[in-house]
CSV table of C-alpha atoms and ligand atoms in Angstrom, one decimal:
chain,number,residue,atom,x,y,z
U,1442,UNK,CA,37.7,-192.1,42.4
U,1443,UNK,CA,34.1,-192.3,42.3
U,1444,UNK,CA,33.6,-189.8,45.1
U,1445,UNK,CA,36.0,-186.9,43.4
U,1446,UNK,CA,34.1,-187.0,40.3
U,1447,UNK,CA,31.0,-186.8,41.7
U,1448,UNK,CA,31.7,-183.8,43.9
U,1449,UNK,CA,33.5,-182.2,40.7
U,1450,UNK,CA,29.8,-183.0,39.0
U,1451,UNK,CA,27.9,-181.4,42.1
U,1452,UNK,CA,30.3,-178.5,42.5
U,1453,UNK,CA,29.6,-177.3,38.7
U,1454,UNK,CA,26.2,-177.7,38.9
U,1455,UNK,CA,25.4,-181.1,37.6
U,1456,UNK,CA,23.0,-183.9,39.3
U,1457,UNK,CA,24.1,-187.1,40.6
U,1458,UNK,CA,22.3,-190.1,39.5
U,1459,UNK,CA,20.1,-192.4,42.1
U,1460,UNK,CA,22.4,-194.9,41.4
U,1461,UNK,CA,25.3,-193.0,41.8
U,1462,UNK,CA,23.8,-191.7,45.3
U,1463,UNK,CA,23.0,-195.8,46.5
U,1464,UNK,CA,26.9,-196.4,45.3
U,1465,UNK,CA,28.0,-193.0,47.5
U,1466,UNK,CA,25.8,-194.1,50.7
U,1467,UNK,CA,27.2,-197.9,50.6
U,1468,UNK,CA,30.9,-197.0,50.0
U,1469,UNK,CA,30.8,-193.8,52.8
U,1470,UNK,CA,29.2,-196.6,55.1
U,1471,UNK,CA,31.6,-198.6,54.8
U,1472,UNK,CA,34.5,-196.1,55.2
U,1473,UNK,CA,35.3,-196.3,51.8
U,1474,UNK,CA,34.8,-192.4,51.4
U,1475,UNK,CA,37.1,-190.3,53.1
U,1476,UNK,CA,35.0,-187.5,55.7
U,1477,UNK,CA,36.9,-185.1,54.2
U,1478,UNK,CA,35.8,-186.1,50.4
U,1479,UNK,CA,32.1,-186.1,51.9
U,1480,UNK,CA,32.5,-182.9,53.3
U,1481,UNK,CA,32.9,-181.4,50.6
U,1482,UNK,CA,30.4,-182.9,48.7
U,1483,UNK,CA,28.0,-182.0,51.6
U,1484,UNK,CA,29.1,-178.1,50.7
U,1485,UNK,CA,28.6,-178.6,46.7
U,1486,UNK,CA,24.9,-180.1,47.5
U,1487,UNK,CA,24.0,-176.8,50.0
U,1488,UNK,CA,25.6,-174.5,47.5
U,1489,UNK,CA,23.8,-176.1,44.3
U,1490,UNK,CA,21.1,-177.5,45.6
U,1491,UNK,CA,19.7,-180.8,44.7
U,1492,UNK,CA,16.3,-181.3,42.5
U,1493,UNK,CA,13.2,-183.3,43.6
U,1494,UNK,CA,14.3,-186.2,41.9
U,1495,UNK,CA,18.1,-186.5,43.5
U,1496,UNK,CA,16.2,-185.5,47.1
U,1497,UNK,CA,14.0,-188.7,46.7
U,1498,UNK,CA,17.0,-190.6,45.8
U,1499,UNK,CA,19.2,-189.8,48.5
U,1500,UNK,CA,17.2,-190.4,50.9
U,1501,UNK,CA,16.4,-193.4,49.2
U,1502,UNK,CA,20.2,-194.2,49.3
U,1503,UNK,CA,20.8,-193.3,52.9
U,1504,UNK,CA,17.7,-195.7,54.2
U,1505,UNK,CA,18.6,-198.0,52.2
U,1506,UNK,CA,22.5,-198.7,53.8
U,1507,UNK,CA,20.5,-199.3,57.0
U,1508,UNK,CA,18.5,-201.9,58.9
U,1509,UNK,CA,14.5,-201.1,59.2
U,1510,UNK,CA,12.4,-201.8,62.4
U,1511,UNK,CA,9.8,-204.7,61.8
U,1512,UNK,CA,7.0,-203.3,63.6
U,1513,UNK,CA,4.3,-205.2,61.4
U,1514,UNK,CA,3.6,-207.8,64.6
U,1515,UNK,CA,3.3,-204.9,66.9
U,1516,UNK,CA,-0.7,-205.0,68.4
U,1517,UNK,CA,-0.5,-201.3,67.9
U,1518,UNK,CA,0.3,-198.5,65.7
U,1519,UNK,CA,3.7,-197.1,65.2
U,1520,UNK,CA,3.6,-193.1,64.9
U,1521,UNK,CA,6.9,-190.9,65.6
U,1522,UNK,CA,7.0,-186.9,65.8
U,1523,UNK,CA,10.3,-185.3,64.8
U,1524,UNK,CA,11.4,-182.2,65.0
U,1525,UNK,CA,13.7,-179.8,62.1
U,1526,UNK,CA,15.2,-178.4,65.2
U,1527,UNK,CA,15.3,-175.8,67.4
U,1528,UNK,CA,16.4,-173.9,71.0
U,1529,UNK,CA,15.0,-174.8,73.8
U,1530,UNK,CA,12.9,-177.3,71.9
U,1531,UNK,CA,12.4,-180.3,74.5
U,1532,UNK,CA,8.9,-181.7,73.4
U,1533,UNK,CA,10.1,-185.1,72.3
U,1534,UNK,CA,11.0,-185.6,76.1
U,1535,UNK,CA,7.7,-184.7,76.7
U,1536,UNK,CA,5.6,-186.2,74.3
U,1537,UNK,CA,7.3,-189.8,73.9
U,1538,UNK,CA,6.0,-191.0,76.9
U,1539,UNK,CA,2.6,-189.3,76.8
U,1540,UNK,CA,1.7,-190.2,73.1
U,1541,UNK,CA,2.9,-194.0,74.2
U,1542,UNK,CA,0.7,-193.6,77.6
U,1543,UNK,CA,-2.2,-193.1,75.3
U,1544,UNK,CA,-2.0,-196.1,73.3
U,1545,UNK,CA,0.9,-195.4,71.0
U,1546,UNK,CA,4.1,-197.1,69.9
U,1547,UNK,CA,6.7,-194.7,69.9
U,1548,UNK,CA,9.7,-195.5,68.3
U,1549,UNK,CA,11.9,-192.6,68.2
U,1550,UNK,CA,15.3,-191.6,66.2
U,1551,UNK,CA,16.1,-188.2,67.2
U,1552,UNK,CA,19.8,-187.0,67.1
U,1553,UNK,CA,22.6,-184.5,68.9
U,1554,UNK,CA,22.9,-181.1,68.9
U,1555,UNK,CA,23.1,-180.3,65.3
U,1556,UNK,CA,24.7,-176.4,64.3
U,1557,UNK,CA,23.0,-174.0,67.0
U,1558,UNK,CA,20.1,-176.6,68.4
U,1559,UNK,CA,20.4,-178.8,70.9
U,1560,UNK,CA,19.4,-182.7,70.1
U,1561,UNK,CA,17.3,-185.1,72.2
U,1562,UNK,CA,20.3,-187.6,72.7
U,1563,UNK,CA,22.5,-185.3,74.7
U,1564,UNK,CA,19.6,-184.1,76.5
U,1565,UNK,CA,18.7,-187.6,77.3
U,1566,UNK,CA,22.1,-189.1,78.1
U,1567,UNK,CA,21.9,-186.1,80.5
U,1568,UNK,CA,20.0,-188.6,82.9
U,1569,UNK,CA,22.5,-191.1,84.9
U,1570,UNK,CA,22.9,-194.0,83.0
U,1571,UNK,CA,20.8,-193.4,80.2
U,1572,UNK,CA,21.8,-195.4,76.7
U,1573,UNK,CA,20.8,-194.4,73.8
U,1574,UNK,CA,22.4,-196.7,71.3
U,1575,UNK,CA,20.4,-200.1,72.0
U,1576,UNK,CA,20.3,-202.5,69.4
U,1577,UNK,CA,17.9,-203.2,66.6
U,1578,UNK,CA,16.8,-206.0,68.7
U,1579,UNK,CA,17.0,-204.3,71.9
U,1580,UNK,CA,14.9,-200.8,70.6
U,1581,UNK,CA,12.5,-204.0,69.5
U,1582,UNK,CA,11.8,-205.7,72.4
U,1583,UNK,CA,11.3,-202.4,74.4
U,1584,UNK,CA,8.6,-201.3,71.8
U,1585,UNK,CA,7.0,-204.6,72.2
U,1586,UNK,CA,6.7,-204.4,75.9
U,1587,UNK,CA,6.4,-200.6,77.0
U,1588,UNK,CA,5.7,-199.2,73.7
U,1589,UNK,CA,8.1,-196.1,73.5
U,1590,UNK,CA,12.0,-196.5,72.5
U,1591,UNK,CA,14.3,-193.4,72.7
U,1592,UNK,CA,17.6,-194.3,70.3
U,1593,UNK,CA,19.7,-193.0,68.2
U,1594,UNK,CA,21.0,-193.5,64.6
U,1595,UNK,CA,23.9,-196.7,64.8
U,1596,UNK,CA,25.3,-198.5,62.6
U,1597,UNK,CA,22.6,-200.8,61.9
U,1598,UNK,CA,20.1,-198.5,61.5
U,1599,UNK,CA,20.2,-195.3,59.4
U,1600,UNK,CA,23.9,-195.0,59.3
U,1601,UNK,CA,24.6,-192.6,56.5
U,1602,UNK,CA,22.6,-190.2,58.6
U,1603,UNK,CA,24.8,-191.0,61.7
U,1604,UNK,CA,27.9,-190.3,60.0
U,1605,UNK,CA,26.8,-187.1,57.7
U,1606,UNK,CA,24.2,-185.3,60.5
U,1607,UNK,CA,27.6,-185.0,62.6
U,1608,UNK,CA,29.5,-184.3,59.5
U,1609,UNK,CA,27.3,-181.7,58.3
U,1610,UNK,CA,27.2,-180.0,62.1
U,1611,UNK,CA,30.5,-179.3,61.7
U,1612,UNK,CA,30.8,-177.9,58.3
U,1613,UNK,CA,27.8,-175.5,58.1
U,1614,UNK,CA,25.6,-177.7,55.7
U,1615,UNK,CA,23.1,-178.1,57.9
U,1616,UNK,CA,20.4,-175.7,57.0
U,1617,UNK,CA,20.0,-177.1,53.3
U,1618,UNK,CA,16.4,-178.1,52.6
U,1619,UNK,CA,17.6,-180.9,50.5
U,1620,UNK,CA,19.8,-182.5,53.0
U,1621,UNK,CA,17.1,-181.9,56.0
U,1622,UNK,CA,14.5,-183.5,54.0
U,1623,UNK,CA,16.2,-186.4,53.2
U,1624,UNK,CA,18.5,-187.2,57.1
U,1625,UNK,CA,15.0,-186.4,58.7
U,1626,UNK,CA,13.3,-189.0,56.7
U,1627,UNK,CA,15.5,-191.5,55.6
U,1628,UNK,CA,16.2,-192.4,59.4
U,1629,UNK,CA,12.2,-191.8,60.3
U,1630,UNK,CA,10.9,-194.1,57.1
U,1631,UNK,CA,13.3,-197.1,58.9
U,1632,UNK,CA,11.4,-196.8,61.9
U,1633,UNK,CA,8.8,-198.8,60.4
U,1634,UNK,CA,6.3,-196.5,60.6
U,1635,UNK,CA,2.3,-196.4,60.2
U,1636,UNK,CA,2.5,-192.5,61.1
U,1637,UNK,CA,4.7,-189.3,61.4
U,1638,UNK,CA,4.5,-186.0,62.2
U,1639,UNK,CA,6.7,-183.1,61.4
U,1640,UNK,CA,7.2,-180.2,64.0
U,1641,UNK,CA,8.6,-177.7,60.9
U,1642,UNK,CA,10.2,-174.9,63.1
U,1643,UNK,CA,10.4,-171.6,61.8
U,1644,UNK,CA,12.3,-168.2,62.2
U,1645,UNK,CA,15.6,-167.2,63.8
U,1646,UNK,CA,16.2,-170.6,65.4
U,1647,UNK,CA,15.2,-172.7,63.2
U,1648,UNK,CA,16.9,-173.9,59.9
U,1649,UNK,CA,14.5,-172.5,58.0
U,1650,UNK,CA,13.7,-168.9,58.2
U,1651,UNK,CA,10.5,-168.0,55.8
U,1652,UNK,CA,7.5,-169.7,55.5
U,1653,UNK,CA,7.8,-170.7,51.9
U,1654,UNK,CA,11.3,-172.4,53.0
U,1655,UNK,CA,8.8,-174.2,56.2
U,1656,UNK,CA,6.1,-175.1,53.6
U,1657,UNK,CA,8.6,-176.6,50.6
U,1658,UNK,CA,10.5,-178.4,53.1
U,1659,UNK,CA,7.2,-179.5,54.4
U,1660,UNK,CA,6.1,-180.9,50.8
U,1661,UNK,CA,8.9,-182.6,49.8
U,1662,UNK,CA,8.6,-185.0,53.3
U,1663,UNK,CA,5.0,-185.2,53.0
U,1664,UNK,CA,5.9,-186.9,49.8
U,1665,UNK,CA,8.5,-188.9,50.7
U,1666,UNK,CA,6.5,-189.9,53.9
U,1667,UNK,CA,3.6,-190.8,51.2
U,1668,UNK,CA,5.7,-192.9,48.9
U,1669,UNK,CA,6.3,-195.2,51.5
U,1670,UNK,CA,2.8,-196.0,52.7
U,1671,UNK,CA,4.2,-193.7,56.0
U,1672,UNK,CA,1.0,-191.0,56.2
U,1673,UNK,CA,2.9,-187.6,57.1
U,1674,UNK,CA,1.0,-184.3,58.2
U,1675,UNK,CA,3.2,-181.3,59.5
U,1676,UNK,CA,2.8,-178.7,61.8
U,1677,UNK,CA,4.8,-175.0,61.2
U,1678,UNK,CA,5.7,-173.6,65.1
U,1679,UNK,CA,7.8,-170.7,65.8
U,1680,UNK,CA,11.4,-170.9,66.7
U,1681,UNK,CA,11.5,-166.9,67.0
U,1682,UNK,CA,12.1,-167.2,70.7
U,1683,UNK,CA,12.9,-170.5,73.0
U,1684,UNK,CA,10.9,-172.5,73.5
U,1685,UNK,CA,9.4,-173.3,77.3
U,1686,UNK,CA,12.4,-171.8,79.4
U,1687,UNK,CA,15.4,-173.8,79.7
U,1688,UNK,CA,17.8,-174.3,77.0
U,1689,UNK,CA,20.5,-176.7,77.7
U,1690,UNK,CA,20.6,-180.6,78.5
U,1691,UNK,CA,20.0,-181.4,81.6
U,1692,UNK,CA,18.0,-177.6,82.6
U,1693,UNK,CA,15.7,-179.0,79.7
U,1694,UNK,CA,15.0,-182.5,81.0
U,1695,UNK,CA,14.3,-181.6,84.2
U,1696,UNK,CA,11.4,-178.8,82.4
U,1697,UNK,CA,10.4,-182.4,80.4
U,1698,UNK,CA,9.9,-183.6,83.6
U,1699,UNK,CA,8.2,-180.4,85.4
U,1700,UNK,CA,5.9,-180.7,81.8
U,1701,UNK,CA,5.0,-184.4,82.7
U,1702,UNK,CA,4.1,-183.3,86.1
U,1703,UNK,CA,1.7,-180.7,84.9
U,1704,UNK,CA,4.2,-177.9,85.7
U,1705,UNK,CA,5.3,-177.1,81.8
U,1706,UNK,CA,5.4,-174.0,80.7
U,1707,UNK,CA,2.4,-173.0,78.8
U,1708,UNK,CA,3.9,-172.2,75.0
U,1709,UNK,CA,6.1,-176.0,75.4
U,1710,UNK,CA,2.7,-177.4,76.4
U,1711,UNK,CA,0.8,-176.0,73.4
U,1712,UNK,CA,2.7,-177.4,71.2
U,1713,UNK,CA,3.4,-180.8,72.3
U,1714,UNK,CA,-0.3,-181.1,72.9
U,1715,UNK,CA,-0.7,-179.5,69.3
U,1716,UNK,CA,1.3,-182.4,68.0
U,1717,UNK,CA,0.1,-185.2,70.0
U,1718,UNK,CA,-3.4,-185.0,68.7
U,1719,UNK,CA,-1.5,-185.3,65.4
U,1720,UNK,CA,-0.1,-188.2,66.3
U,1721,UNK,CA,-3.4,-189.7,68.1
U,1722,UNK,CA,-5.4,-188.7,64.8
U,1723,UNK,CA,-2.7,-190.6,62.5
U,1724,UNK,CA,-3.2,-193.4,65.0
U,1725,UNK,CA,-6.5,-194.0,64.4
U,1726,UNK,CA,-8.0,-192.3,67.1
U,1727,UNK,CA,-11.4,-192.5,66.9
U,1728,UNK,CA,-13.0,-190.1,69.0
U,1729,UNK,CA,-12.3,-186.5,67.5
U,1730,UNK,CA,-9.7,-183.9,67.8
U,1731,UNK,CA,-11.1,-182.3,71.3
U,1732,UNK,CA,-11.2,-185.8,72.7
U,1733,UNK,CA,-7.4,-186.5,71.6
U,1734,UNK,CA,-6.8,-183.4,73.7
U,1735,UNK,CA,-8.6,-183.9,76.6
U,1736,UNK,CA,-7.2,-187.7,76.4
U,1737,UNK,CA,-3.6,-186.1,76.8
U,1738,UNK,CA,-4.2,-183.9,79.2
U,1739,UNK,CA,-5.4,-186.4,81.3
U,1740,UNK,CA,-2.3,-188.5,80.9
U,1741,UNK,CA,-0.2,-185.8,82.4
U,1742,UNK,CA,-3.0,-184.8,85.6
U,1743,UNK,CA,-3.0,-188.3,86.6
U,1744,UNK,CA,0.6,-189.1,86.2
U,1745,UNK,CA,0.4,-191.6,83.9
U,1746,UNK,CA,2.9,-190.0,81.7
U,1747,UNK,CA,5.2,-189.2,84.1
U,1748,UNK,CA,5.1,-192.9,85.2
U,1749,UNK,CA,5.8,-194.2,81.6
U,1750,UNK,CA,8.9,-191.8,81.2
U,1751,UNK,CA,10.3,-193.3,84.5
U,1752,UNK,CA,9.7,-197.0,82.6
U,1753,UNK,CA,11.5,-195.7,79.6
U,1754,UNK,CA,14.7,-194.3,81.6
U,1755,UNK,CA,14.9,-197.6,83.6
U,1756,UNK,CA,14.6,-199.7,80.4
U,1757,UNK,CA,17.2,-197.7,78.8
U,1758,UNK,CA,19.5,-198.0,81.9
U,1759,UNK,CA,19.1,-194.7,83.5
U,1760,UNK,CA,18.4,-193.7,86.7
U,1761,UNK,CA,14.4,-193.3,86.8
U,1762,UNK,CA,14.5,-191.6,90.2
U,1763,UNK,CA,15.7,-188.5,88.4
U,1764,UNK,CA,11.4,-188.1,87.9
U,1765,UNK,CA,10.8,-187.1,91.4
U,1766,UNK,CA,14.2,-185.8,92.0
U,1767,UNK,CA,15.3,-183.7,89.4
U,1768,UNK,CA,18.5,-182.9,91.9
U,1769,UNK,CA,19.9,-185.7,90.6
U,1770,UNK,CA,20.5,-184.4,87.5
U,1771,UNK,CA,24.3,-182.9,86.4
U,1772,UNK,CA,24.3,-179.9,88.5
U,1773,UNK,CA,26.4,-176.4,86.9
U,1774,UNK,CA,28.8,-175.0,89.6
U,1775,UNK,CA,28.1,-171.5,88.6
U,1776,UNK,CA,24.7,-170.1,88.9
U,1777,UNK,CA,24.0,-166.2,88.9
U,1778,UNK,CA,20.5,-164.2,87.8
U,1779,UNK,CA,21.0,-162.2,84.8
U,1780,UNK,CA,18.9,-158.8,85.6
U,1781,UNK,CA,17.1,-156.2,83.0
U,1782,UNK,CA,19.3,-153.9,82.3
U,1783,UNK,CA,16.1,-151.3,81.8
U,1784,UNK,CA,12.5,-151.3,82.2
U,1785,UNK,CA,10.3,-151.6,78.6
U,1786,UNK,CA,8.5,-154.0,77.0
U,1787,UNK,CA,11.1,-157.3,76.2
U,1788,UNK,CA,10.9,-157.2,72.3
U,1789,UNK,CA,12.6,-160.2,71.5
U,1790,UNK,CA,14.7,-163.1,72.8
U,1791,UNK,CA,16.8,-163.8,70.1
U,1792,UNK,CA,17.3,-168.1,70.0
U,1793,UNK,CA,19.9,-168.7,67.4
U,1794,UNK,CA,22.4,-166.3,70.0
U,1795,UNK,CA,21.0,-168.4,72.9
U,1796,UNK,CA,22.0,-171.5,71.1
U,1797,UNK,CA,25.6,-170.4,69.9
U,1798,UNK,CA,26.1,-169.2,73.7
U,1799,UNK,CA,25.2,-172.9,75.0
U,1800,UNK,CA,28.1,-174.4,72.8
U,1801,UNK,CA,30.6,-171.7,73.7
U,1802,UNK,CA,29.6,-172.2,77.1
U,1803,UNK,CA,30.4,-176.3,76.3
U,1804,UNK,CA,27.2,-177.5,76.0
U,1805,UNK,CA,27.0,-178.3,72.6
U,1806,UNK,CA,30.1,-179.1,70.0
U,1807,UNK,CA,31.7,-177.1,67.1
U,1808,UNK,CA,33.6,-180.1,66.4
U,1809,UNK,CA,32.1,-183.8,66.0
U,1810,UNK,CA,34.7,-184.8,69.0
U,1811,UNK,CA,33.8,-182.2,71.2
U,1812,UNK,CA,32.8,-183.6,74.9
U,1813,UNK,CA,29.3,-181.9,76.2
U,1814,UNK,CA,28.8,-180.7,79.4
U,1815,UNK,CA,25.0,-181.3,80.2
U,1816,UNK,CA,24.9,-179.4,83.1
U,1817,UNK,CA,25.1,-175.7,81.5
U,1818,UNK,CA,22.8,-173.3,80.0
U,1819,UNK,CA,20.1,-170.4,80.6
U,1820,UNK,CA,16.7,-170.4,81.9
U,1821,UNK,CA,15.0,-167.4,80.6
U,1822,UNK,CA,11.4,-166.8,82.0
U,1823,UNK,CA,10.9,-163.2,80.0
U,1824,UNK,CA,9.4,-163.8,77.3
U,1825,UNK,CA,8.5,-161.6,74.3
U,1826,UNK,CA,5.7,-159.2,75.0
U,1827,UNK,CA,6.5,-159.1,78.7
U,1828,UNK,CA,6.7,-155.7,80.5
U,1829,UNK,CA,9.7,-155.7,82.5
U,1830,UNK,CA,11.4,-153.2,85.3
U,1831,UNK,CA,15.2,-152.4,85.7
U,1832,UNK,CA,16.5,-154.4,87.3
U,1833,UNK,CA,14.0,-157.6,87.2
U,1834,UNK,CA,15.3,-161.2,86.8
U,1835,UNK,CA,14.8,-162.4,83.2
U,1836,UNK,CA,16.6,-165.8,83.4
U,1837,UNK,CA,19.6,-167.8,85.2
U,1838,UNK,CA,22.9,-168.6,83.9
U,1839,UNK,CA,24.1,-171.9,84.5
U,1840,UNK,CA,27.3,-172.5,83.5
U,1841,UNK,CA,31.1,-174.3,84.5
U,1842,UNK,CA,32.7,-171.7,85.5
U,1843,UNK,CA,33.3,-167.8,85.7
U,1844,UNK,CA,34.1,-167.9,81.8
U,1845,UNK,CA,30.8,-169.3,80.8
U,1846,UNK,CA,28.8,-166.8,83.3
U,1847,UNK,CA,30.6,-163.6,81.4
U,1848,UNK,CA,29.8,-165.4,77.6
U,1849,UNK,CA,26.1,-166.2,79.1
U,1850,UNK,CA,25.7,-162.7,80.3
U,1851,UNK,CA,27.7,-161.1,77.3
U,1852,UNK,CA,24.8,-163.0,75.0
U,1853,UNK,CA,22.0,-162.1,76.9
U,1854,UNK,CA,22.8,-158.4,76.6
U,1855,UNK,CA,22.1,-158.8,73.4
U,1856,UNK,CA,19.6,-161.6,72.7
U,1857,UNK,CA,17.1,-160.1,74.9
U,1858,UNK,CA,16.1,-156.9,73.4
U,1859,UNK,CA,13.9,-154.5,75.4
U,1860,UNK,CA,12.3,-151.6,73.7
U,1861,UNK,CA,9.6,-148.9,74.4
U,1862,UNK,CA,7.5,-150.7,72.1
U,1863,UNK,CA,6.0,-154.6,71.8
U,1864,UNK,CA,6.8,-156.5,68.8
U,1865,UNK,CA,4.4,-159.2,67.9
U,1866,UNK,CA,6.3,-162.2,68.1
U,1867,UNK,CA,5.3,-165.3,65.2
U,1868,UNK,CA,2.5,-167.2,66.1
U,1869,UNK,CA,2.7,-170.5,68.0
U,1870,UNK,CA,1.2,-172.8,65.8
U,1871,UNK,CA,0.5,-171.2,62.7
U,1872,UNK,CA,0.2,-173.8,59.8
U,1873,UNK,CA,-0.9,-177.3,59.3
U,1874,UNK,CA,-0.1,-179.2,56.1
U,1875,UNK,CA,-0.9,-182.8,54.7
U,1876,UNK,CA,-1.4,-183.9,51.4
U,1877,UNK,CA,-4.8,-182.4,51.2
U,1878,UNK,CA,-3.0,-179.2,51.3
U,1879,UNK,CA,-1.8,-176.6,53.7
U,1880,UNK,CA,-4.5,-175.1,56.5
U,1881,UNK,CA,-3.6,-171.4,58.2
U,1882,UNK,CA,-4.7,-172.1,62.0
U,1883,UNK,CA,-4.8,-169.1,64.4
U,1884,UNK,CA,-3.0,-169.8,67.9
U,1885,UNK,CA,-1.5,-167.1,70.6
C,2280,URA,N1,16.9,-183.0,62.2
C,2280,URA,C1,17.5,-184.1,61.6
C,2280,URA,O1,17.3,-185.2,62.0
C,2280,URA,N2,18.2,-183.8,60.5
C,2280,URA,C2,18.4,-182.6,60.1
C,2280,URA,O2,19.1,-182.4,59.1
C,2280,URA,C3,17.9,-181.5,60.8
C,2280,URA,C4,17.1,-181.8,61.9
């Protein structure tokens, strides 16, 4: 009863109380509410919006239902990065390990592929063995002794968010500033941390697709973050194009791993270096900015990141070996080059196309019980602004079968647009924000 009359409330326009939203997270948590009742709640709030004051609460609601890490005994900071989403956007594989090679404790809640993006879990549980549903007390313990812990949302901790980020993938609500704001921070706020930093993707890709969008959704977690002692600064990237080159599960681990051996692909290395000086500087870091930098460079030339990566697989029961041997990875059975149809300039490389092919392709889900094949996806090495001849290699399918080569290709035609003319693509890096306000920054 409780759950029909607030969605009749939310579907005419009205606000829900913050009690009524701690009453709605407990009860769904419990299986009291139906999916399909929350469903359609989740489509009332992205059609009618929720106000500051309902945002704070929900989120409010939905850490609340959950377990928190303790990290107060732990002998050293406790900073996360997380991402709004994107294609192609592997850089938690990447920096985890680094960030937590330079001193950091990582502990990390990311989630599955949610709408057109890819998520850290599948990619991860791409690796042999890899779990990413430890305990409370497991996750603990592994922060406590190597200082970087790779999980998911369960059912001790932030599960509202478990339940509604799948919901919401499979009812398009999931680009709703609102509901972003508060599944991104309700599950990083019970990570106990001292420290977070927002990768806010923008264009095409991304959930948001203008800058005002990036910078109010920005805000309203910088306040949240603030409001519970967790310092928050945020970084706006482009999600015009891919990022790095391989978008799909297991093609994007092994790039996580070719990035940790110095090999990444320079726009994917920006960035995550971009945000781990974030994360250093939020740390306590007390050199300055360009000695952050240089630190995490270093990390990766010496393999020191590398090395922690292969202690976090084999803490989390996967195969660490996967490091020097990416072979071992889920190999796709069909492999073919997709070719330029024409010589010109490549004008754009469309990611939200890329990401819709990867799912048709079954390496994401259009329904929250859809299996995932991490073995599939495209490796595109044209990038925008490239000159290119007829005829030249611009990426590789990899898919199951003959029917996933023909939708790869089929997408490609059209995602990768060559013209006469370049098109400036959005810059890489092209805002910072923090409470002190929002800073333009001028990369690419
Ligand atoms: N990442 C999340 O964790 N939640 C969202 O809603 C979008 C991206």
């Amino acid at each position: 009863m409780l759950a029909l009359r607030l969605i009749e409330r939310k579907r005419n326009g009205g606000r829900l109380e913050a009690g009524e939203w701690r009453a709605l997270a407990l009860a769904y948590a419990k299986g009291h509410v139906p999916d399909y009742q929350m469903a359609a709640l989740l489509m009332a709030c992205y059609l009618k919006g929720l106000d500051h004051g309902e945002t704070v609460a929900l989120t409010e609601a939905m850490l609340r239902t959950g377990e928190t890490l303790d990290t107060s005994s732990l002998d050293r900071p406790a900073i996360d990065k997380h991402s709004i989403g994107g294609v192609g956007d592997k850089v938690s594989i990447v920096l985890a390990p680094l960030v937590a090679a330079a001193g950091l404790a990582v502990p990390m809640m990311s989630g599955r592929g949610l709408g057109h993006t890819g998520g850290t879990l599948d990619k991860l549980e791409s690796i042999p063995g890899f779990r990413t549903d430890l305990s409370l007390v497991e996750a603990r313990k592994q922060l406590e002794e190597i200082h970087c812990v790779l999980i998911g949302q369960t059912s001790e901790i932030a599960p509202v968010d478990k339940k509604l980020y799948a919901l919401r993938g499979a009812t398009a609500t999931v680009d709703s500033i609102p509901l972003i704001a508060a599944s991104i921070m309700s599950k990083k706020l019970a990570e106990g941390l001292d420290g977070l930093v927002l990768d806010l993707k923008l264009g095409s890709g991304a959930f948001v697709q203008t800058l005002d969008d990036a910078m109010t959704l920005g805000k309203v977690m910088i306040e949240l973050g603030h409001d519970h002692q967790c310092p928050t600064v945020a970084l706006i990237t482009a999600m015009d194009r891919p990022l790095g080159r391989a978008c799909g599960n297991a093609l994007e681990v092994e790039e996580a791993i070719q990035s940790l051996a110095g090999e990444g692909p320079a726009d994917l290395m920006e960035v995550t270096y971009a945000l781990g000086v974030e994360m250093l500087m939020l740390g306590g870091f007390s050199g300055g900015r360009g000695e952050a930098r240089a630190t995490l460079e270093k990390l990766i030339r010496t393999g020191a990141a590398a090395e922690h990566f292969k202690r976090i697989i084999k803490a989390q029961g996967g195969d660490p070996r996967v490091v020097d041997d990416p072979g071992l990875l889920p190999q796709a059975k069909a492999v073919e080059i997709y070719a330029a149809p024409r010589r010109g300039f490549v004008a754009g490389v469309e990611p939200r196309a890329i990401g819709k092919a990867i799912i048709d392709m079954g390496g994401g889900r259009s329904q929250m019980e859809d299996p995932v094949d991490p073995s599939v996806g495209l490796v595109i090495t044209a990038k925008p602004g490239d000159w290119v001849e007829a005829g030249e290699p611009l990426g590789t399918i990899f898919a199951a079968d003959r029917g996933g080569i023909e939708v790869a290709r089929h997408t490609l035609g059209k995602a990768i647009r060559i013209s006469d003319e370049a098109e400036p693509p959005l810059p890489l890096i092209s805002h910072r924000i923090s409470r002190d306000g929002v800073e333009q920054l001028t990369s690419d």
